[in-house]
Coordinates of C-alpha atoms in Angstrom, one line a residue:
X1 CA 102.9 24.9 52.3
X2 CA 102.9 29.3 52.0
X3 CA 100.7 28.4 48.9
X4 CA 98.3 26.3 49.8
X5 CA 97.7 28.8 52.5
X6 CA 97.6 31.6 50.1
X7 CA 94.6 29.8 48.3
X8 CA 92.6 29.4 51.3
X9 CA 92.8 32.3 52.3
X10 CA 92.3 34.4 49.1
X11 CA 94.6 36.1 48.9
X12 CA 96.6 35.0 45.9
X13 CA 95.4 36.0 42.5
X14 CA 92.9 39.0 43.7
X15 CA 95.3 41.4 42.2
X16 CA 95.8 40.0 39.6
X17 CA 92.1 38.1 38.2
X18 CA 92.1 35.8 35.4
X19 CA 90.3 36.8 32.0
X20 CA 87.3 34.6 31.3
X21 CA 88.5 32.7 27.5
X22 CA 86.5 34.6 24.2
X23 CA 83.7 33.0 23.7
X24 CA 83.8 31.1 19.9
X25 CA 81.4 31.9 17.5
X26 CA 79.2 29.4 16.4
X27 CA 77.5 29.8 12.7
X28 CA 74.4 28.5 12.0
X29 CA 73.8 26.2 9.1
X30 CA 70.3 27.0 7.1
X31 CA 68.9 23.8 5.5
X32 CA 68.9 23.8 1.9
X33 CA 65.1 24.7 0.4
X34 CA 63.9 21.6 -1.3
X35 CA 62.6 21.5 -4.9
X36 CA 58.7 22.0 -4.6
X37 CA 57.4 18.9 -7.3
X38 CA 54.3 19.6 -9.2
X39 CA 51.2 17.7 -8.4
X40 CA 50.1 14.7 -10.2
X41 CA 46.6 15.8 -11.5
X42 CA 46.7 12.5 -13.8
X43 CA 43.9 9.9 -13.0
X44 CA 45.5 7.3 -11.5
X45 CA 44.1 3.8 -12.0
X46 CA 43.6 2.0 -8.3
X47 CA 43.7 -1.7 -8.8
X48 CA 40.5 -3.2 -7.7
X49 CA 41.0 -5.7 -4.7
X50 CA 39.1 -9.0 -6.2
X51 CA 37.4 -11.5 -3.9
X52 CA 38.1 -15.1 -4.1
X53 CA 35.7 -16.9 -2.3
X54 CA 36.5 -20.3 -4.4
X55 CA 39.5 -20.1 -3.1
X56 CA 39.0 -22.7 -0.3
X57 CA 37.2 -25.3 -2.5
X58 CA 38.6 -28.8 -3.0
X59 CA 37.5 -29.1 -6.5
X60 CA 40.1 -29.6 -9.0
X61 CA 39.3 -28.3 -12.4
X62 CA 41.9 -29.8 -15.0
X63 CA 42.6 -26.9 -18.1
X64 CA 39.6 -28.1 -20.4
X65 CA 37.3 -27.6 -17.6
X66 CA 39.0 -24.1 -16.7
X67 CA 38.5 -23.1 -20.2
X68 CA 34.8 -23.9 -20.5
X69 CA 34.0 -22.1 -17.0
X70 CA 35.6 -18.7 -18.5
X71 CA 34.1 -19.3 -21.7
X72 CA 30.7 -19.5 -19.9
X73 CA 31.0 -17.1 -17.8
X74 CA 33.0 -14.1 -19.0
X75 CA 32.0 -10.8 -19.5
X76 CA 29.9 -11.2 -22.8
X77 CA 27.7 -14.9 -21.7
X78 CA 28.1 -14.6 -18.2
X79 CA 24.3 -13.2 -18.6
X80 CA 22.7 -15.9 -20.5
X81 CA 25.2 -18.4 -18.3
X82 CA 23.1 -16.8 -15.3
X83 CA 19.6 -16.8 -17.0
X84 CA 19.9 -21.0 -18.2
X85 CA 21.1 -21.2 -13.7
X86 CA 17.9 -19.6 -13.0
X87 CA 15.5 -21.5 -15.3
X88 CA 16.9 -24.4 -13.7
X89 CA 16.5 -23.3 -9.9
X90 CA 13.2 -22.6 -11.1
X91 CA 11.9 -25.8 -12.8
X92 CA 13.6 -27.7 -9.9
X93 CA 11.5 -25.5 -7.3
X94 CA 8.2 -26.3 -9.2
X95 CA 8.5 -29.6 -9.1
X96 CA 9.1 -29.7 -5.4
X97 CA 6.5 -27.0 -4.2
X98 CA 4.0 -26.7 -7.3
X99 CA 3.6 -24.7 -9.9
X100 CA 0.7 -22.3 -8.4
X101 CA 3.8 -20.6 -6.1
X102 CA 6.6 -20.4 -7.9
X103 CA 6.4 -17.7 -10.6
X104 CA 8.8 -16.9 -13.2
X105 CA 8.3 -13.6 -14.8
X106 CA 5.9 -10.7 -14.2
X107 CA 3.6 -11.5 -16.2
X108 CA 2.7 -14.9 -14.4
X109 CA 2.7 -12.8 -11.6
X110 CA 0.0 -10.5 -12.8
X111 CA -2.8 -13.2 -13.8
X112 CA -3.1 -13.8 -10.0
X113 CA -4.4 -10.8 -9.4
X114 CA -8.0 -10.8 -9.8
X115 CA -10.5 -8.2 -8.7
X116 CA -14.0 -7.4 -9.0
X117 CA -14.7 -4.4 -11.8
X118 CA -15.7 -1.1 -10.0
X119 CA -18.3 1.6 -10.8
X120 CA -15.9 4.6 -10.3
X121 CA -12.9 5.4 -12.7
X122 CA -12.3 7.8 -9.9
X123 CA -11.7 4.5 -7.3
X124 CA -9.4 3.1 -10.1
X125 CA -7.0 5.7 -9.9
X126 CA -7.1 6.3 -6.2
X127 CA -5.6 2.4 -6.0
X128 CA -4.4 2.4 -9.4
X129 CA -5.8 -1.1 -10.1
X130 CA -9.4 -1.0 -13.2
X131 CA -10.5 -3.7 -10.0
X132 CA -11.7 -3.8 -6.0
X133 CA -9.3 -6.6 -5.4
X134 CA -9.4 -10.3 -4.2
X135 CA -7.4 -12.1 -2.1
X136 CA -6.4 -9.6 -0.3
X137 CA -6.5 -7.3 3.2
X138 CA -7.8 -3.8 2.9
X139 CA -8.1 -1.4 5.6
X140 CA -10.3 1.5 5.9
X141 CA -8.9 4.2 8.3
X142 CA -10.1 7.4 9.6
X143 CA -10.7 9.7 12.8
X144 CA -14.5 9.9 13.5
X145 CA -17.4 11.1 11.2
X146 CA -15.0 10.6 8.1
X147 CA -17.7 7.8 6.7
X148 CA -15.9 5.1 7.2
X149 CA -19.0 2.2 7.5
X150 CA -20.6 4.3 4.6
X151 CA -18.0 3.9 2.6
X152 CA -17.4 0.1 3.8
X153 CA -21.5 -0.3 2.2
X154 CA -20.6 1.3 -0.8
X155 CA -18.0 -1.3 -1.4
X156 CA -20.7 -4.0 0.1
X157 CA -22.9 -2.7 -3.2
X158 CA -20.4 -3.6 -5.8
X159 CA -20.0 -7.1 -4.5
X160 CA -23.4 -7.6 -4.4
X161 CA -24.7 -6.3 -7.5
X162 CA -22.1 -9.0 -8.9
X163 CA -24.2 -11.9 -7.0
X164 CA -21.5 -11.7 -4.3
X165 CA -21.6 -12.3 -0.6
X166 CA -21.1 -9.6 2.3
X167 CA -20.0 -10.4 5.9
X168 CA -20.3 -8.6 8.6
X169 CA -18.9 -8.1 11.8
X170 CA -20.0 -5.5 14.1
X171 CA -17.6 -5.1 17.7
X172 CA -19.1 -1.2 18.0
X173 CA -22.7 -2.2 18.6
X174 CA -23.8 0.7 16.4
X175 CA -24.6 -1.2 12.5
X176 CA -27.4 0.5 11.3
X177 CA -28.6 -2.4 8.4
X178 CA -31.1 0.1 7.1
X179 CA -28.6 3.1 6.3
X180 CA -26.7 0.4 4.1
X181 CA -29.5 -1.4 2.9
X182 CA -29.9 2.1 1.4
X183 CA -26.4 2.6 0.2
X184 CA -26.6 -0.8 -1.5
X185 CA -30.0 0.4 -2.8
X186 CA -31.6 -3.1 -2.5
X187 CA -35.4 -2.9 -2.2
X188 CA -36.9 -3.2 1.1
X189 CA -37.5 -6.6 2.6
X190 CA -34.1 -7.9 1.0
X191 CA -31.5 -8.5 3.5
X192 CA -28.3 -8.4 1.5
X193 CA -25.6 -8.5 4.7
X194 CA -24.9 -11.5 6.9
X195 CA -24.5 -9.4 10.0
X196 CA -23.3 -10.6 13.6
X197 CA -22.3 -8.8 16.8
X198 CA -19.5 -10.1 18.6
X199 CA -18.8 -9.1 22.1
X200 CA -15.1 -9.8 22.7
X201 CA -12.1 -10.0 20.3
X202 CA -11.9 -14.0 20.3
X203 CA -15.9 -14.1 20.0
X204 CA -14.9 -12.2 16.5
X205 CA -12.2 -13.9 15.9
X206 CA -14.2 -17.4 15.9
X207 CA -16.8 -15.4 13.9
X208 CA -14.7 -15.0 11.0
X209 CA -13.1 -18.4 11.2
X210 CA -16.4 -20.0 10.7
X211 CA -17.6 -17.4 7.6
X212 CA -14.8 -18.2 6.3
X213 CA -14.8 -21.9 6.7
X214 CA -18.7 -22.2 5.5
X215 CA -18.5 -20.2 3.1
X216 CA -15.7 -21.7 0.9
X217 CA -17.6 -25.6 2.0
X218 CA -20.5 -24.0 0.3
X219 CA -18.4 -22.6 -3.0
X220 CA -16.6 -26.2 -3.6
X221 CA -20.3 -27.9 -2.4
X222 CA -20.2 -31.9 -2.4
X223 CA -20.7 -34.5 -5.1
X224 CA -24.1 -35.1 -4.8
X225 CA -24.6 -31.0 -4.6
X226 CA -21.8 -29.3 -5.7
X227 CA -21.3 -25.7 -5.2
X228 CA -20.9 -22.6 -7.7
X229 CA -16.6 -23.2 -7.4
X230 CA -14.4 -20.1 -6.7
X231 CA -16.4 -17.8 -8.6
X232 CA -18.6 -15.9 -6.2
X233 CA -16.5 -12.9 -4.9
X234 CA -16.8 -12.6 -0.7
X235 CA -15.7 -9.0 1.4
X236 CA -15.7 -9.9 4.9
X237 CA -15.8 -6.8 7.0
X238 CA -14.6 -5.9 10.7
X239 CA -16.3 -2.7 11.8
X240 CA -13.8 -1.8 13.8
X241 CA -11.2 -4.4 15.0
X242 CA -10.0 -2.1 18.2
X243 CA -13.3 -1.9 19.4
X244 CA -13.7 -6.0 20.7
X245 CA -12.0 -6.1 23.9
X246 CA -10.4 -9.1 25.3
X247 CA -12.3 -11.3 27.5
X248 CA -9.2 -11.7 29.7
X249 CA -9.3 -7.8 29.9
X250 CA -13.1 -7.5 30.4
X251 CA -13.0 -10.2 33.4
X252 CA -9.9 -7.8 35.2
X253 CA -12.4 -4.8 34.3
X254 CA -15.4 -6.1 36.1
X255 CA -13.6 -7.7 39.1
X256 CA -11.5 -4.6 39.8
X257 CA -14.5 -1.8 38.9
X258 CA -12.1 0.4 36.9
X259 CA -9.7 -0.2 33.7
X260 CA -6.2 0.0 34.7
X261 CA -2.7 0.1 33.0
X262 CA -2.3 -3.4 30.9
X263 CA -0.2 -5.4 28.2
X264 CA -1.5 -5.1 24.2
X265 CA -3.4 -8.3 25.2
X266 CA -5.8 -7.8 21.8
X267 CA -2.7 -6.3 19.7
X268 CA -1.1 -9.7 20.9
X269 CA -4.0 -12.1 19.9
X270 CA -4.8 -10.1 16.7
X271 CA -1.2 -10.7 15.5
X272 CA -1.0 -14.5 16.1
X273 CA -4.5 -14.8 14.8
X274 CA -3.9 -12.6 11.3
X275 CA -1.0 -15.0 10.5
X276 CA -2.7 -18.1 10.1
X277 CA -6.4 -16.5 9.0
X278 CA -4.8 -14.6 6.2
X279 CA -3.6 -18.3 4.6
X280 CA -7.6 -18.8 4.3
X281 CA -8.0 -16.3 1.6
X282 CA -5.2 -17.3 -0.8
X283 CA -6.3 -19.0 -3.6
X284 CA -10.2 -17.7 -2.9
X285 CA -12.1 -14.9 -4.1
X286 CA -12.3 -13.1 -0.7
X287 CA -11.5 -9.5 0.8
X288 CA -10.8 -9.2 4.1
X289 CA -11.9 -5.3 5.2
X290 CA -10.7 -3.7 8.2
X291 CA -12.1 -0.9 9.4
X292 CA -10.3 1.0 11.8
X293 CA -9.5 3.9 13.6
X294 CA -6.8 6.3 12.4
X295 CA -5.2 8.6 15.5
X296 CA -2.6 10.7 15.2
X297 CA 0.2 11.5 18.3
X298 CA 3.8 14.0 18.4
X299 CA 7.2 12.6 18.7
X300 CA 10.0 13.6 21.2
X301 CA 11.4 16.3 18.0
X302 CA 7.4 17.9 17.7
X303 CA 6.5 16.2 14.5
X304 CA 3.1 13.9 14.2
X305 CA 2.4 11.0 13.1
X306 CA -0.5 8.4 12.3
X307 CA -1.3 5.3 13.2
X308 CA -4.0 2.5 13.4
X309 CA -5.3 0.6 16.7
X310 CA -5.2 -3.1 17.0
X311 CA -1.9 -3.6 16.3
X312 CA 0.8 -3.4 13.5
X313 CA 0.3 -7.2 12.6
X314 CA -2.5 -5.4 10.1
X315 CA -0.4 -2.9 8.9
X316 CA 2.1 -5.3 7.6
X317 CA 0.1 -7.8 6.0
X318 CA -2.5 -5.7 4.3
X319 CA -2.1 -4.8 0.7
X320 CA -3.8 -1.4 0.4
X321 CA -5.0 1.1 3.4
X322 CA -7.3 3.8 2.7
X323 CA -7.4 6.9 4.9
X324 CA -10.8 9.0 5.0
X325 CA -10.3 13.2 5.9
X326 CA -13.4 16.1 5.8
X327 CA -12.6 18.2 3.2
X328 CA -15.9 20.1 3.5
X329 CA -17.9 19.5 6.7
X330 CA -21.3 20.0 5.2
X331 CA -23.4 20.6 1.8
X332 CA -26.8 22.2 2.2
X333 CA -28.9 23.3 -0.5
X334 CA -32.4 22.8 -2.1
X335 CA -31.6 19.3 -3.9
X336 CA -29.3 17.6 -1.3
X337 CA -27.4 17.4 1.7
X338 CA -23.5 16.0 2.3
X339 CA -20.0 15.9 3.5
X340 CA -17.2 16.5 1.5
X341 CA -14.4 13.3 1.7
X342 CA -10.9 13.0 0.7
X343 CA -9.8 9.7 0.6
X344 CA -6.0 9.0 0.2
X345 CA -4.1 5.5 0.0
X346 CA -1.6 5.5 1.9
X347 CA -0.3 2.1 1.3
X348 CA -0.9 0.2 -2.0
X349 CA 1.6 -3.0 -2.5
X350 CA 0.0 -3.5 -6.3
X351 CA 0.8 0.4 -7.1
X352 CA 1.7 3.5 -6.3
X353 CA 1.1 5.0 -2.9
X354 CA 0.0 8.4 -2.1
X355 CA -2.8 8.9 -5.0
X356 CA -5.8 10.7 -3.5
X357 CA -9.2 11.7 -4.8
X358 CA -12.1 14.2 -3.3
X359 CA -15.7 13.0 -3.6
X360 CA -19.0 13.6 -2.1
X361 CA -21.3 11.8 0.1
X362 CA -24.7 13.2 -0.5
X363 CA -28.4 12.3 0.8
X364 CA -31.6 13.3 0.1
X365 CA -35.2 12.1 1.0
X366 CA -37.8 11.0 -2.1
X367 CA -41.4 9.7 -2.2
X368 CA -41.0 5.7 -3.2
X369 CA -42.8 5.8 -6.4
X370 CA -45.2 2.7 -6.3
X371 CA -45.8 3.0 -2.5
X372 CA -45.8 6.8 -2.1
X373 CA -43.7 6.9 1.7
X374 CA -40.8 8.7 2.1
X375 CA -37.5 7.3 1.4
X376 CA -34.1 8.2 2.3
X377 CA -31.3 8.0 -0.7
X378 CA -27.7 8.2 -0.2
X379 CA -24.9 8.6 -3.4
X380 CA -20.9 8.4 -3.0
X381 CA -20.8 10.7 -6.2
X382 CA -17.9 9.2 -8.0
X383 CA -19.0 11.0 -11.2
X384 CA -18.5 14.2 -9.1
X385 CA -15.2 12.5 -8.1
X386 CA -13.9 11.9 -11.7
X387 CA -15.0 15.3 -13.0
X388 CA -12.8 16.8 -10.2
X389 CA -10.3 14.4 -10.8
X390 CA -9.3 15.3 -14.6
X391 CA -9.8 19.0 -13.3
X392 CA -7.0 19.1 -10.7
X393 CA -4.1 16.6 -11.7
X394 CA -0.9 18.4 -12.4
X395 CA 2.2 18.1 -13.9
X396 CA 3.2 14.6 -15.7
X397 CA -0.6 13.4 -15.0
X398 CA -2.2 16.6 -16.8
X399 CA 0.5 16.4 -20.0
X400 CA -0.3 12.4 -20.6
X401 CA -4.1 13.3 -20.2
X402 CA -3.8 16.0 -23.2
X403 CA -1.7 13.8 -24.9
X404 CA -4.8 11.4 -25.3
X405 CA -7.1 14.5 -26.0
X406 CA -8.5 14.4 -22.2
X407 CA -8.7 17.9 -22.0
X408 CA -11.6 19.1 -19.7
X409 CA -12.5 22.5 -19.2
X410 CA -15.2 23.8 -16.4
X411 CA -16.6 26.2 -14.8
X412 CA -17.7 27.0 -11.1
X413 CA -15.8 23.9 -10.3
X414 CA -16.0 25.0 -6.6
X415 CA -19.8 25.1 -7.0
X416 CA -22.0 22.4 -4.7
X417 CA -24.6 22.1 -7.9
X418 CA -23.4 24.3 -10.7
X419 CA -20.3 22.9 -11.8
X420 CA -19.9 22.3 -15.4
X421 CA -18.0 20.4 -17.1
X422 CA -17.0 20.5 -21.4
X423 CA -14.7 17.2 -22.4
X424 CA -14.8 17.5 -26.5
X425 CA -13.8 13.8 -26.7
X426 CA -17.0 12.6 -25.8
X427 CA -19.0 14.3 -28.9
X428 CA -19.6 17.3 -26.8
X429 CA -19.4 20.6 -28.7
X430 CA -16.9 23.6 -27.9
X431 CA -19.3 25.4 -26.0
X432 CA -21.6 22.6 -24.3
X433 CA -20.8 22.7 -20.7
X434 CA -22.9 19.6 -18.4
X435 CA -23.1 18.8 -15.1
X436 CA -20.1 16.9 -13.6
X437 CA -22.4 14.3 -12.6
X438 CA -23.6 13.9 -16.2
X439 CA -20.4 14.2 -17.5
X440 CA -18.6 12.0 -15.1
X441 CA -21.1 9.1 -16.1
X442 CA -20.3 9.8 -20.2
X443 CA -17.1 9.2 -19.1
X444 CA -17.7 5.8 -17.5
X445 CA -20.1 4.6 -20.4
X446 CA -17.9 5.4 -22.7
X447 CA -14.9 3.0 -23.1
X448 CA -12.7 4.2 -25.3
X449 CA -12.3 7.2 -23.3
X450 CA -12.4 5.5 -20.1
X451 CA -8.7 3.5 -21.5
X452 CA -7.6 6.0 -22.8
X453 CA -7.8 8.0 -19.3
X454 CA -6.6 4.6 -17.6
X455 CA -3.3 4.9 -19.9
X456 CA -2.5 8.5 -19.0
X457 CA -3.2 7.7 -15.6
X458 CA -1.1 4.2 -15.7
X459 CA -3.8 2.6 -14.1
X460 CA -3.3 -1.2 -14.5
X461 CA -5.3 -3.7 -15.8
X462 CA -6.5 -6.5 -13.6
X463 CA -7.9 -9.9 -13.7
X464 CA -11.3 -9.5 -13.7
X465 CA -13.5 -12.3 -11.8
X466 CA -16.1 -12.6 -14.8
X467 CA -15.7 -16.4 -14.8
X468 CA -14.7 -19.0 -12.0
X469 CA -11.5 -18.3 -10.1
X470 CA -10.5 -21.6 -10.4
X471 CA -10.0 -21.5 -14.0
X472 CA -8.4 -18.6 -13.7
X473 CA -5.4 -19.9 -12.0
X474 CA -5.9 -23.2 -13.6
X475 CA -4.9 -21.0 -17.1
X476 CA -2.1 -20.1 -15.1
X477 CA -0.9 -23.3 -14.5
X478 CA -1.5 -24.5 -18.0
X479 CA 0.7 -21.9 -19.4
X480 CA 4.0 -22.4 -17.0
X481 CA 3.8 -26.4 -17.1

């Protein structure tokens, strides 16, 4: 008890405190450094993962069949086997759908691209083909004042001089028949165009459908009164696409007294109509020419974009889109007045996109040699455009022209009148210079020089409609059957 009491009271051990036990020293072991292995810089071949789509096939092949397949489809013989399989597929498709719809080579496809010759080598360069194309939809777009309608009348002239038919559907109520006839260079009293005025989108479509069907009937004819066949080129033009409002929207505006926001009825109706009517151009020497307005808008990133009106369906279905802009607002001198027009091919389904040319649309007044009365004369200056093109091309095109001896020399190419050119391949002397209009016409008349230019500028040769279209088509069928 005495010892217990002492422990409680804290008296015991106060005089002689216990010494703490000494700490044991611990030696930390440092892990041994691993020796760095040299990196493997050699190229290691990774085993390819080969798909086996035939693994679930239920066919069972014997040893002989497997060896035959390996022989036919090994690396050496697989291309020949592929060609044989495609040939069988081609023949079966022709038996089912007809040889006029199934094409087995590029040559066969090219034989169906037919058009009419143009009087402008510069235009051939623009569209990269030596024709004004048929069986196609072409859009001619631009802002106001860029001579869109005037250029469509020039195309009318090309068709008319080949005994073709021109149909014009006016939706803007501003067609000037005399202006069009003057561009087409027809005598007074001659009506070279069938012109109609549509007051709604529906009526425009009805007119185009009517003309298409009637022209087809006239070309084929009847047993008692046969027609000429598919030999007459025809251009059906709508000027312009966006100007015709639908009857539905017109009624709403008249009822409300004002226009409001509405669904794009016209675009939707154009989409459905074009899908059906475009088939009427297949196998016929017809071109649908759409004159349209070109607008510009800015997106959220500040980038500008160009677009046309009337819905995007025409942009998808068109083969060519030409865009007109003004590069010079006014020419005026003692001989003529005019405007400078730049034409760009912004879409081309049959050649490179983006080619452009500069030309001039000129006019002046002269007295009629028979009556003495004044008359207007209008001219798309394609000869000037040809010389300007040869002078302005650069890079590979310039090199290819020079390698064929086409090396034009110019004096004052920016002048309105005194722009002169020398082209020795035409037989001109080294110091002989003539106006652009004369040299351009000399190029157009010289078939050998024209062919050299087509080769250098990669202008494709197409079939010209110089005989009935159905004969050309039959030649193609005979070649594949």
